[in-house]
Coordinates of C-alpha atoms and ligand atoms in Angstrom, one line a residue:
X1 CA 83.8 -59.8 72.8
X2 CA 81.1 -59.1 71.1
X3 CA 79.8 -57.0 68.0
X4 CA 76.7 -55.4 67.0
X5 CA 75.8 -54.5 63.7
X6 CA 75.9 -51.4 64.7
X7 CA 79.9 -52.0 64.4
X8 CA 80.4 -51.7 68.0
X9 CA 82.4 -53.6 70.3
X10 CA 82.5 -54.1 74.4
X11 CA 84.3 -55.6 76.2
X12 CA 82.8 -57.9 78.4
X13 CA 83.9 -57.9 82.1
X14 CA 85.1 -61.4 82.1
X15 CA 88.9 -61.5 81.2
X16 CA 89.9 -65.0 81.9
X17 CA 93.5 -66.1 81.2
X18 CA 92.9 -66.8 77.3
X19 CA 93.1 -63.3 76.1
X20 CA 94.7 -62.7 72.5
X21 CA 98.4 -61.9 72.5
X22 CA 100.0 -59.4 70.6
X23 CA 100.8 -61.5 67.7
X24 CA 96.8 -62.2 67.6
X25 CA 96.3 -59.0 66.7
X26 CA 97.8 -59.3 63.5
X27 CA 101.2 -56.9 64.6
X28 CA 104.2 -57.2 62.3
X29 CA 107.6 -59.0 63.1
X30 CA 109.6 -55.3 63.6
X31 CA 106.5 -53.8 65.7
X32 CA 106.3 -57.2 67.7
X33 CA 110.0 -57.3 68.8
X34 CA 109.5 -53.8 70.4
X35 CA 106.7 -54.1 72.3
X36 CA 108.8 -57.2 73.4
X37 CA 111.2 -55.0 74.4
X38 CA 109.4 -52.7 75.4
X39 CA 108.2 -56.0 78.0
X40 CA 104.3 -55.4 77.6
X41 CA 103.0 -58.8 77.8
X42 CA 99.5 -59.0 76.6
X43 CA 97.5 -56.6 74.7
X44 CA 95.5 -54.0 76.9
X45 CA 91.1 -54.8 76.6
X46 CA 91.7 -51.4 74.0
X47 CA 94.7 -52.7 72.2
X48 CA 92.5 -55.9 72.1
X49 CA 89.1 -53.8 70.4
X50 CA 91.4 -51.2 68.7
X51 CA 94.4 -53.0 66.8
X52 CA 92.3 -55.6 64.4
X53 CA 89.9 -52.9 62.9
X54 CA 92.3 -50.1 62.6
X55 CA 94.7 -52.9 60.3
X56 CA 91.5 -53.5 58.6
X57 CA 91.6 -49.7 57.7
X58 CA 88.3 -48.4 59.9
X59 CA 87.8 -45.5 61.3
X60 CA 87.9 -45.8 64.9
X61 CA 86.5 -44.0 68.3
X62 CA 87.7 -45.7 71.2
X63 CA 86.3 -44.3 75.1
X64 CA 89.0 -44.8 76.8
X65 CA 90.9 -42.7 79.9
X66 CA 94.7 -42.5 79.8
X67 CA 96.5 -45.7 81.9
X68 CA 94.6 -47.7 79.5
X69 CA 97.3 -48.2 76.8
X70 CA 95.2 -46.3 74.3
X71 CA 98.6 -44.9 72.9
X72 CA 99.4 -48.4 72.0
X73 CA 96.8 -48.9 70.4
X74 CA 96.6 -46.3 67.8
X75 CA 100.3 -46.4 67.8
X76 CA 100.8 -49.8 66.5
X77 CA 98.5 -50.2 63.3
X78 CA 100.3 -46.0 62.4
X79 CA 103.1 -47.9 62.5
X80 CA 102.5 -50.9 60.7
X81 CA 99.8 -48.8 58.2
X82 CA 102.3 -45.9 57.4
X83 CA 104.2 -45.4 54.3
X84 CA 107.9 -44.8 55.9
X85 CA 109.9 -43.1 52.0
X86 CA 109.5 -39.8 51.8
X87 CA 109.8 -37.2 53.8
X88 CA 106.0 -35.7 54.2
X89 CA 103.8 -36.5 57.0
X90 CA 101.6 -39.3 56.7
X91 CA 100.5 -39.5 60.8
X92 CA 99.5 -36.5 62.1
X93 CA 98.7 -37.3 66.0
X94 CA 96.3 -34.0 67.8
X95 CA 96.8 -34.6 71.4
X96 CA 95.4 -31.3 74.2
X97 CA 98.6 -30.5 75.8
X98 CA 102.5 -30.5 75.6
X99 CA 103.1 -32.6 77.7
X100 CA 100.8 -35.2 76.5
X101 CA 102.3 -34.4 73.0
X102 CA 106.1 -35.6 73.9
X103 CA 104.4 -38.8 75.3
X104 CA 102.6 -40.0 72.2
X105 CA 106.1 -39.1 70.2
X106 CA 107.6 -40.6 72.9
X107 CA 105.7 -44.2 72.7
X108 CA 105.6 -43.9 68.2
X109 CA 109.7 -44.0 69.7
X110 CA 109.7 -46.8 72.1
X111 CA 107.6 -48.7 68.9
X112 CA 109.4 -48.0 66.3
X113 CA 112.9 -49.6 67.8
X114 CA 112.8 -52.0 64.7
X115 CA 112.1 -49.0 62.0
X116 CA 115.3 -47.1 61.9
X117 CA 114.0 -44.8 59.0
X118 CA 110.9 -43.4 60.6
X119 CA 111.0 -40.3 62.2
X120 CA 108.7 -39.2 65.2
X121 CA 107.9 -35.2 65.6
X122 CA 106.5 -33.1 68.2
X123 CA 105.0 -29.9 68.0
X124 CA 103.6 -27.6 69.9
X125 CA 102.8 -24.6 71.2
X126 CA 106.0 -23.1 73.7
X127 CA 108.9 -24.3 72.0
X128 CA 111.1 -22.5 69.2
X129 CA 109.9 -22.5 66.2
X130 CA 113.4 -22.9 64.1
X131 CA 113.5 -26.5 66.3
X132 CA 110.3 -27.9 64.4
X133 CA 111.0 -26.1 61.4
X134 CA 113.8 -27.8 61.1
X135 CA 112.7 -31.0 62.6
X136 CA 109.8 -30.0 59.1
X137 CA 112.3 -29.8 57.1
X138 CA 114.4 -33.2 57.7
X139 CA 111.1 -35.2 57.5
X140 CA 109.3 -36.5 60.0
X141 CA 106.0 -39.5 58.6
X142 CA 105.2 -38.9 62.0
X143 CA 104.4 -35.1 63.9
X144 CA 102.0 -35.2 67.1
X145 CA 101.4 -31.4 68.1
X146 CA 98.9 -29.7 69.7
X147 CA 96.0 -28.6 67.5
X148 CA 97.1 -24.4 68.2
X149 CA 100.4 -25.0 66.7
X150 CA 99.9 -27.4 63.8
X151 CA 97.4 -24.9 62.6
X152 CA 100.0 -22.2 62.9
X153 CA 102.3 -24.2 60.6
X154 CA 98.9 -25.3 58.1
X155 CA 99.1 -21.4 57.8
X156 CA 102.9 -20.2 57.9
X157 CA 103.0 -23.4 55.0
X158 CA 105.4 -25.3 56.9
X159 CA 103.1 -28.4 57.2
X160 CA 102.4 -30.1 54.6
X161 CA 99.5 -32.8 55.3
X162 CA 98.5 -33.9 51.5
X163 CA 99.8 -37.3 51.8
X164 CA 98.1 -38.1 55.4
X165 CA 96.8 -42.1 55.6
X166 CA 96.7 -41.3 59.4
X167 CA 94.5 -38.7 61.6
X168 CA 94.3 -39.7 65.5
X169 CA 92.3 -37.8 68.1
X170 CA 93.9 -37.9 71.7
X171 CA 91.9 -37.0 74.7
X172 CA 89.1 -35.4 72.2
X173 CA 87.0 -34.1 74.7
X174 CA 89.5 -32.7 76.7
X175 CA 90.6 -31.1 73.2
X176 CA 87.3 -29.7 72.7
X177 CA 87.2 -28.3 77.1
X178 CA 90.0 -26.4 75.8
X179 CA 89.0 -24.6 72.9
X180 CA 90.2 -26.1 70.1
X181 CA 87.2 -27.4 68.6
X182 CA 87.3 -24.9 65.1
X183 CA 91.2 -26.0 65.2
X184 CA 90.3 -29.6 65.7
X185 CA 87.4 -29.4 63.1
X186 CA 89.3 -27.3 60.8
X187 CA 92.5 -30.0 60.4
X188 CA 89.6 -32.8 59.9
X189 CA 88.6 -31.3 56.7
X190 CA 91.4 -30.0 55.2
X191 CA 92.9 -33.4 55.6
X192 CA 93.0 -36.3 52.5
X193 CA 89.5 -38.0 52.0
X194 CA 91.3 -40.7 51.8
X195 CA 92.4 -40.6 55.7
X196 CA 91.7 -43.0 58.2
X197 CA 90.8 -41.5 61.5
X198 CA 90.9 -42.9 65.0
X199 CA 89.4 -40.9 67.9
X200 CA 89.7 -41.8 71.8
X201 CA 87.8 -39.9 74.4
X202 CA 87.4 -40.4 78.5
X203 CA 83.6 -39.4 77.9
X204 CA 81.3 -38.9 75.3
X205 CA 79.5 -35.5 75.4
X206 CA 77.6 -34.4 72.0
X207 CA 80.0 -32.4 70.6
X208 CA 82.5 -35.1 69.9
X209 CA 79.5 -37.2 68.7
X210 CA 78.6 -35.1 66.3
X211 CA 82.0 -34.7 65.3
X212 CA 82.3 -38.2 64.6
X213 CA 79.2 -38.3 62.7
X214 CA 80.3 -35.8 60.3
X215 CA 84.3 -36.6 59.8
X216 CA 84.0 -40.2 60.5
X217 CA 83.5 -43.6 57.9
X218 CA 81.3 -45.9 59.2
X219 CA 83.5 -45.7 62.7
X220 CA 84.0 -49.0 64.6
X221 CA 82.8 -48.1 68.6
X222 CA 84.6 -49.2 71.1
X223 CA 84.3 -49.3 75.3
X224 CA 85.3 -51.3 77.3
X225 CA 82.2 -52.5 80.0
X226 CA 84.4 -52.5 83.3
X227 CA 83.2 -55.6 85.9
X228 CA 81.9 -53.5 89.3
X229 CA 81.8 -55.5 92.0
X230 CA 84.8 -55.2 94.7
X231 CA 84.4 -57.6 97.3
X232 CA 83.3 -55.4 100.1
X233 CA 86.1 -57.5 102.8
X234 CA 88.7 -55.4 101.2
X235 CA 90.4 -51.8 102.3
X236 CA 90.8 -49.9 99.5
X237 CA 92.9 -46.8 99.8
X238 CA 95.1 -44.9 97.5
X239 CA 98.1 -42.8 97.9
X240 CA 99.2 -39.7 95.5
X241 CA 103.0 -40.1 94.3
X242 CA 104.7 -39.2 91.7
X243 CA 106.3 -41.7 89.3
X244 CA 109.7 -40.8 90.6
X245 CA 109.0 -41.2 94.0
X246 CA 107.4 -44.5 93.4
X247 CA 110.3 -47.4 95.0
X248 CA 110.5 -44.2 97.8
X249 CA 107.5 -44.3 99.5
X250 CA 106.7 -48.7 98.1
X251 CA 109.3 -48.6 100.7
X252 CA 108.1 -46.5 103.3
X253 CA 104.7 -48.4 103.4
X254 CA 106.6 -51.7 103.9
X255 CA 108.5 -50.0 106.7
X256 CA 105.3 -48.9 108.5
X257 CA 102.8 -51.3 107.1
X258 CA 101.7 -54.4 109.3
X259 CA 101.6 -56.7 106.4
X260 CA 102.1 -60.8 106.6
X261 CA 102.3 -61.6 102.7
X262 CA 101.8 -58.6 99.6
X263 CA 101.7 -59.3 96.2
X264 CA 102.8 -55.6 93.8
X265 CA 101.2 -55.0 90.8
X266 CA 103.3 -53.0 88.0
X267 CA 103.0 -53.4 83.7
X268 CA 105.8 -55.3 82.5
X269 CA 107.9 -58.1 82.6
X270 CA 111.3 -56.0 83.2
X271 CA 109.8 -54.5 86.4
X272 CA 108.7 -57.3 88.2
X273 CA 112.1 -58.3 87.4
X274 CA 114.0 -54.6 88.7
X275 CA 111.4 -54.1 91.3
X276 CA 111.7 -57.6 93.0
X277 CA 115.8 -57.1 92.8
X278 CA 115.7 -53.9 94.2
X279 CA 113.3 -55.0 96.8
X280 CA 115.9 -58.4 97.6
X281 CA 118.9 -55.5 97.7
X282 CA 116.7 -53.4 100.8
X283 CA 116.4 -57.0 102.9
X284 CA 112.9 -58.1 101.9
X285 CA 112.2 -61.9 100.7
X286 CA 110.9 -60.9 97.2
X287 CA 110.4 -62.7 94.4
X288 CA 109.0 -61.2 90.9
X289 CA 106.7 -64.0 88.2
X290 CA 105.6 -62.9 84.8
X291 CA 104.5 -64.5 81.7
X292 CA 108.1 -65.7 80.9
X293 CA 109.0 -67.6 83.9
X294 CA 108.3 -71.4 83.7
X295 CA 105.1 -73.0 85.0
X296 CA 107.6 -75.0 87.6
X297 CA 109.1 -72.3 88.7
X298 CA 106.0 -70.3 89.0
X299 CA 104.6 -72.8 91.3
X300 CA 107.8 -73.0 93.2
X301 CA 107.2 -69.8 93.9
X302 CA 103.6 -69.2 95.0
X303 CA 104.5 -72.2 97.1
X304 CA 107.0 -70.3 98.8
X305 CA 104.9 -67.6 99.4
X306 CA 101.8 -70.1 101.0
X307 CA 104.2 -71.1 103.3
X308 CA 105.8 -67.6 104.1
X309 CA 109.3 -68.5 102.8
X310 CA 108.9 -65.0 100.7
X311 CA 106.6 -62.2 101.7
X312 CA 106.3 -60.0 98.4
X313 CA 105.4 -61.5 94.7
X314 CA 105.9 -59.0 92.4
X315 CA 103.7 -59.8 88.8
X316 CA 102.4 -58.4 86.1
X317 CA 98.7 -58.8 85.9
X318 CA 98.6 -61.9 83.6
X319 CA 101.0 -64.1 85.9
X320 CA 98.6 -63.5 89.1
X321 CA 95.7 -64.4 87.6
X322 CA 94.0 -66.9 89.6
X323 CA 96.5 -66.9 91.8
X324 CA 94.6 -67.6 95.5
X325 CA 96.9 -67.7 99.0
X326 CA 95.4 -66.6 102.1
X327 CA 98.2 -64.9 103.9
X328 CA 97.8 -62.4 100.8
X329 CA 96.9 -59.4 103.0
X330 CA 98.0 -56.4 100.9
X331 CA 97.7 -56.1 97.0
X332 CA 100.1 -52.7 95.8
X333 CA 98.7 -51.7 92.5
X334 CA 102.8 -50.1 92.3
X335 CA 101.5 -49.2 88.5
X336 CA 97.6 -48.3 88.0
X337 CA 95.9 -50.5 85.4
X338 CA 94.6 -50.0 82.8
X339 CA 91.2 -50.4 82.9
X340 CA 88.7 -50.6 86.1
X341 CA 88.3 -54.4 85.6
X342 CA 91.8 -55.4 86.0
X343 CA 91.8 -53.2 89.7
X344 CA 89.0 -56.0 90.3
X345 CA 91.1 -58.5 89.5
X346 CA 94.1 -57.5 90.9
X347 CA 92.6 -56.6 94.2
X348 CA 90.5 -59.6 94.7
X349 CA 94.3 -61.5 95.2
X350 CA 93.6 -60.4 98.8
X351 CA 91.0 -60.8 100.8
X352 CA 91.0 -64.6 100.6
X353 CA 88.5 -67.2 102.5
X354 CA 87.0 -64.9 104.5
X355 CA 89.7 -62.5 105.5
X356 CA 90.3 -59.2 105.1
X357 CA 92.6 -57.4 103.3
X358 CA 94.2 -54.0 102.0
X359 CA 94.3 -53.1 99.0
X360 CA 96.7 -50.0 98.1
X361 CA 97.2 -47.6 95.0
X362 CA 99.3 -45.8 93.6
X363 CA 98.4 -42.6 91.4
X364 CA 100.6 -40.5 89.2
X365 CA 99.6 -37.0 88.8
X366 CA 98.8 -38.0 85.5
X367 CA 96.4 -41.0 86.4
X368 CA 93.7 -38.8 88.5
X369 CA 90.9 -39.6 86.2
X370 CA 91.4 -43.1 86.0
X371 CA 91.1 -43.0 89.2
X372 CA 88.5 -41.5 89.6
X373 CA 87.1 -43.9 86.9
X374 CA 87.4 -47.0 89.4
X375 CA 85.8 -45.3 91.8
X376 CA 82.8 -44.5 89.9
X377 CA 83.0 -47.9 88.1
X378 CA 83.6 -49.5 91.9
X379 CA 81.4 -47.3 93.8
X380 CA 83.5 -46.9 96.2
X381 CA 85.2 -44.2 96.7
X382 CA 88.9 -44.7 97.9
X383 CA 90.5 -43.9 101.2
X384 CA 93.9 -41.1 100.3
X385 CA 96.8 -41.5 102.4
X386 CA 99.3 -40.4 103.6
X387 CA 102.5 -41.6 103.2
X388 CA 104.7 -42.8 106.2
X389 CA 107.1 -39.3 107.2
X390 CA 110.4 -39.9 107.6
X391 CA 109.6 -39.4 111.5
X392 CA 106.9 -42.5 111.1
X393 CA 109.9 -44.5 109.4
X394 CA 112.0 -43.7 112.2
X395 CA 110.1 -44.5 115.1
X396 CA 109.1 -47.3 113.3
X397 CA 112.9 -48.6 113.3
X398 CA 113.2 -47.3 117.7
X399 CA 110.2 -49.6 117.9
X400 CA 111.5 -52.7 115.7
X401 CA 115.1 -52.2 117.3
X402 CA 113.0 -53.0 121.0
X403 CA 111.7 -55.5 119.6
X404 CA 114.2 -57.4 118.2
X405 CA 116.3 -57.2 121.9
X406 CA 113.0 -58.1 123.8
X407 CA 112.5 -61.2 121.4
X408 CA 116.1 -62.4 122.0
X409 CA 116.1 -61.6 125.8
X410 CA 113.9 -64.8 125.5
X411 CA 116.3 -66.8 123.7
X412 CA 117.2 -70.5 124.9
X413 CA 121.4 -69.5 124.3
X414 CA 121.2 -66.3 127.1
X415 CA 123.4 -67.6 129.5
X416 CA 126.1 -68.5 126.6
X417 CA 126.0 -65.1 125.6
X418 CA 125.3 -63.7 129.4
X419 CA 129.0 -65.3 130.0
X420 CA 131.1 -64.3 127.3
X421 CA 130.5 -60.6 128.3
X422 CA 131.1 -61.2 131.9
X423 CA 134.1 -62.6 130.9
X424 CA 134.7 -59.5 128.4
X425 CA 133.3 -56.6 131.0
X426 CA 135.4 -58.0 133.5
X427 CA 138.9 -58.4 131.3
X428 CA 138.0 -55.1 129.9
X429 CA 136.6 -52.9 132.1
X430 CA 133.8 -51.5 129.1
X431 CA 130.6 -50.3 130.8
X432 CA 128.0 -52.8 129.8
X433 CA 126.0 -50.8 127.9
X434 CA 128.9 -49.9 125.1
X435 CA 129.1 -53.4 124.6
X436 CA 125.9 -53.7 123.7
X437 CA 125.9 -51.3 121.5
X438 CA 129.6 -52.5 119.9
X439 CA 127.3 -55.4 119.8
X440 CA 124.6 -53.6 118.2
X441 CA 126.7 -52.0 115.2
X442 CA 127.1 -55.9 114.0
X443 CA 123.7 -56.2 113.2
X444 CA 122.7 -53.1 111.9
X445 CA 124.6 -49.8 109.8
X446 CA 124.6 -47.5 112.8
X447 CA 125.3 -44.9 109.4
X448 CA 121.9 -45.8 108.2
X449 CA 119.8 -46.9 111.1
X450 CA 118.0 -43.7 110.5
X451 CA 116.7 -42.6 107.5
X452 CA 117.6 -39.3 106.6
X453 CA 115.3 -36.8 105.5
X454 CA 114.7 -36.3 102.1
X455 CA 117.3 -33.6 100.7
X456 CA 115.5 -32.9 97.3
X457 CA 113.3 -29.2 97.6
X458 CA 110.1 -29.8 97.4
X459 CA 108.1 -29.9 94.8
X460 CA 104.8 -28.5 94.3
X461 CA 102.4 -30.7 93.1
X462 CA 100.6 -30.8 89.4
X463 CA 97.0 -29.6 89.4
X464 CA 95.2 -31.0 86.5
X465 CA 92.7 -28.0 84.7
X466 CA 89.2 -28.4 86.7
X467 CA 90.4 -30.3 89.6
X468 CA 90.6 -30.1 92.7
X469 CA 93.9 -29.3 94.9
X470 CA 95.6 -33.0 96.5
X471 CA 98.5 -33.8 97.6
X472 CA 101.1 -35.2 96.0
X473 CA 103.8 -37.2 97.2
X474 CA 106.7 -35.6 95.7
X475 CA 109.0 -35.2 99.3
X476 CA 108.9 -34.8 102.8
X477 CA 106.7 -31.7 104.0
X478 CA 104.2 -31.7 106.7
X479 CA 101.7 -33.8 106.3
X480 CA 97.8 -33.1 105.7
X481 CA 94.9 -35.0 107.3
X482 CA 94.0 -36.5 104.3
X483 CA 90.2 -36.7 103.5
X484 CA 88.7 -40.0 105.2
X485 CA 86.5 -42.3 104.9
X486 CA 86.7 -42.7 108.8
X487 CA 84.8 -41.6 111.2
X488 CA 86.4 -38.2 112.8
X489 CA 88.9 -38.7 115.2
X490 CA 87.1 -38.7 118.7
X491 CA 83.3 -37.7 117.7
X492 CA 81.4 -40.0 119.8
X493 CA 84.3 -43.1 119.6
X494 CA 86.6 -44.4 121.9
X495 CA 90.5 -45.8 122.4
X496 CA 89.6 -50.1 123.2
X497 CA 93.0 -52.2 123.3
X498 CA 93.3 -55.8 122.0
X499 CA 95.2 -58.2 122.9
X500 CA 97.1 -59.1 119.5
X501 CA 99.4 -57.2 118.3
X502 CA 103.0 -57.2 115.9
X503 CA 104.1 -59.9 117.4
X504 CA 100.6 -62.2 116.5
X505 CA 101.5 -60.5 112.5
X506 CA 97.9 -59.0 112.8
X507 CA 96.8 -56.7 109.8
X508 CA 94.4 -53.9 109.8
X509 CA 92.9 -55.3 107.7
X510 CA 92.1 -58.8 110.0
X511 CA 91.2 -56.2 113.0
X512 CA 88.7 -54.7 111.4
X513 CA 87.6 -58.1 109.7
X514 CA 87.2 -59.6 113.0
X515 CA 85.8 -57.1 114.8
X516 CA 83.6 -56.4 112.1
X517 CA 81.8 -59.7 111.8
X518 CA 81.8 -60.7 115.7
X519 CA 80.7 -57.3 116.6
X520 CA 78.1 -56.6 113.5
X521 CA 79.8 -52.9 113.0
X522 CA 80.2 -51.0 109.5
X523 CA 83.3 -50.1 108.1
X524 CA 82.6 -46.9 109.1
X525 CA 82.5 -47.4 112.8
X526 CA 86.0 -47.7 112.9
X527 CA 88.6 -44.8 113.9
X528 CA 92.3 -45.1 113.7
X529 CA 93.9 -48.2 114.2
X530 CA 98.1 -49.1 115.6
X531 CA 99.1 -52.1 116.1
X532 CA 101.5 -52.4 118.5
X533 CA 104.3 -54.4 119.6
X534 CA 101.8 -56.9 122.0
X535 CA 98.3 -55.1 121.5
X536 CA 96.6 -52.6 119.5
X537 CA 94.6 -49.4 119.8
X538 CA 91.4 -49.4 117.7
X539 CA 88.9 -46.5 118.7
X540 CA 85.6 -47.6 117.8
X541 CA 82.3 -45.8 119.1
X542 CA 82.0 -45.0 122.6
X543 CA 78.6 -46.5 122.9
X544 CA 79.4 -49.9 122.2
X545 CA 76.8 -51.9 123.3
X546 CA 77.6 -54.2 126.3
X547 CA 76.0 -57.8 123.9
X548 CA 78.5 -56.0 121.3
X549 CA 81.3 -56.2 124.3
X550 CA 81.0 -59.5 125.2
X551 CA 81.0 -60.3 121.9
X552 CA 83.9 -58.8 121.0
X553 CA 85.7 -59.8 124.0
X554 CA 85.7 -63.3 123.3
X555 CA 86.5 -62.8 119.7
X556 CA 89.9 -64.4 118.2
X557 CA 92.5 -62.7 116.5
X558 CA 95.8 -64.9 114.5
X559 CA 93.8 -67.6 117.1
X560 CA 94.1 -65.3 120.4
X561 CA 91.3 -64.4 122.2
X562 CA 91.5 -60.4 121.5
X563 CA 90.2 -59.6 125.0
X564 CA 88.6 -56.2 124.5
X565 CA 88.8 -53.5 126.8
X566 CA 89.1 -49.2 127.0
X567 CA 92.0 -48.4 126.9
X568 CA 93.2 -45.9 129.8
X569 CA 96.1 -44.1 128.1
X570 CA 97.5 -41.0 130.7
X571 CA 94.6 -38.5 131.1
X572 CA 94.9 -35.5 129.0
X573 CA 96.6 -37.5 126.0
X574 CA 95.5 -39.2 123.2
X575 CA 96.6 -42.8 123.3
X576 CA 96.9 -43.2 119.4
X577 CA 99.5 -40.1 119.6
X578 CA 101.5 -39.5 122.7
X579 CA 105.2 -40.1 121.1
X580 CA 107.4 -43.7 122.5
X581 CA 106.6 -44.5 126.2
X582 CA 107.5 -47.1 128.7
X583 CA 105.1 -49.6 128.8
X584 CA 105.8 -51.9 132.3
X585 CA 102.5 -54.3 132.0
X586 CA 104.0 -57.0 132.1
X587 CA 107.3 -55.5 134.1
X588 CA 109.2 -54.9 130.9
X589 CA 111.0 -52.0 129.3
X590 CA 108.6 -52.0 125.7
X591 CA 108.9 -48.8 122.9
X592 CA 105.5 -48.0 121.4
X593 CA 105.6 -47.5 118.0
X594 CA 104.1 -44.3 116.0
X595 CA 101.3 -45.8 114.1
X596 CA 100.9 -46.4 110.6
X597 CA 97.6 -44.3 108.8
X598 CA 95.6 -46.1 108.6
Ligands
AMP1 P1 98.7 -44.9 77.9 O1 96.8 -45.2 78.1 O2 98.6 -44.7 76.1 O3 98.8 -43.8 78.8 O4 99.0 -45.9 78.7 C1 100.2 -46.0 80.0 C2 101.0 -47.2 80.2 O5 100.0 -48.4 79.7 C3 102.4 -46.3 79.3 O6 103.3 -46.1 80.7 C4 102.2 -47.6 78.8 O7 103.7 -48.0 78.6 C5 101.9 -49.3 79.7 N1 101.4 -49.6 78.4 C6 100.2 -49.8 77.5 N2 100.2 -50.9 77.1 C7 100.5 -52.1 77.4 C8 100.7 -53.1 77.7 N3 100.1 -54.1 76.6 N4 101.2 -54.1 79.3 C9 101.5 -53.1 80.1 N5 101.4 -51.6 79.4 C10 101.2 -51.2 78.7

């Protein structure tokens, strides 16, 4: 961290293992305990930079997006410094929307659980005045409001700001965009000169600069400088999903995506444990690592991940620092990271040792701006991914069922069971197919074999102001072909067949990596990739030169010659999209699986 003479702080992009802890920031015990209850392990960059100057009494201007942890960055020092005796507001937070006001009020509640005498009140347009009036009469030391409604109360004489110690402007640029500039300036003017002001904004237009110059006293300016280089061998996708649907979304992805090992990032220690537990309950070999886990246990868990005894690791940023496991084919950002730098560190856990990797980012509707920031900072667009539908998941289950049979047909002790079943058939005179179905029931729960279509009504995705429409995964609905960085399917493209598939544990990233390297192709040369049980189909330019074709025939993935050749699917059908068919190339019936959408 460096402080220039102009009181401006920028946070360096090297966030190594030795960042400050919350205690290092000088936070008092009551608030520290609340933070521990919530499960935050270490301060986010904006928190580390903002909390100390706010505790020291300085005004602060923070350039920060939603999702960076800025709420705690101002709530923590405010809670530490405000006078809780008395009923009149000591802290006022202005927020552009009612949703944000409620959210900020809830955050204050969370961080003040060990301050029972403290009351927090959200006031916003659209809510009954009577509720707000009785809240104000009862007394609230922290008021979080939208500017218009705060002005209403000031004019009615129902809000007394004469005792104000702290004024926070949250998402100041949004407030100005929404036409609240006069209201905001009026509140800045009509509150005590002695108050401390914190202004947070995602951008710094000249109007905000002006406000900062006019109303703040020598503010410390805080900007998070971001590390911007992401590894080019990592394919980055994002999926819009509401908070409530994340687990469902994750399990669908795990069902259809072909992966070797995955690391899933969440924000808190509790979340690592909870998610790992839920994944184990769904049959995955998953474990949690977080800052509370002792070193020996951490090493054991990582050893298991390396050896293949474990496939999924659920981790916090701190716990996953420096993790270097070649098997990690996917990084899932289950909770969006606070800053682009963390994003870059996280996705760098895959694509190790020259391999390629897949990075998935879950984006809740409110977090769109953080996604934009990630794309801007890394200068790489993320491809939107449509979540696998119930049909995709079920097709995959059928495919795996078939795979299982095919695999077991080559088992060494088939003879023993053949004899037992022949005896049973003779004794009971039951058709063989019924006996086979009865055995399958023993290994699968017939009632739950297929995923049920989602019964919930389809919510409309919320759109943020001025944002182009995008699909949010809120339930099962017809799929839209998402905007894609791929070349348009079919446009001078052809489907090639390669001799590696699910059986060889290949991930799409490995296929792209190997073919791109050996064939001198670019990422944009790839269309759909469909990984089938024993082979894969890859869309590539139709006009590959004979040298490239030669090189690709000799390329190996997972030690296997890929023998790339044009795929000769049935005429008139695109091989990628046909439903289950019987493939008798090797004389055995095979199910084809529907491809996970790449
Ligand atoms: P905000 O940017 O304030 O909207 O915060 C975004 C999310 O980050 C919220 O869900 C917070 O609960 C969470 N959060 C804030 N600070 C931390 C932290 N230090 N560690 C983990 N999560 C945090």
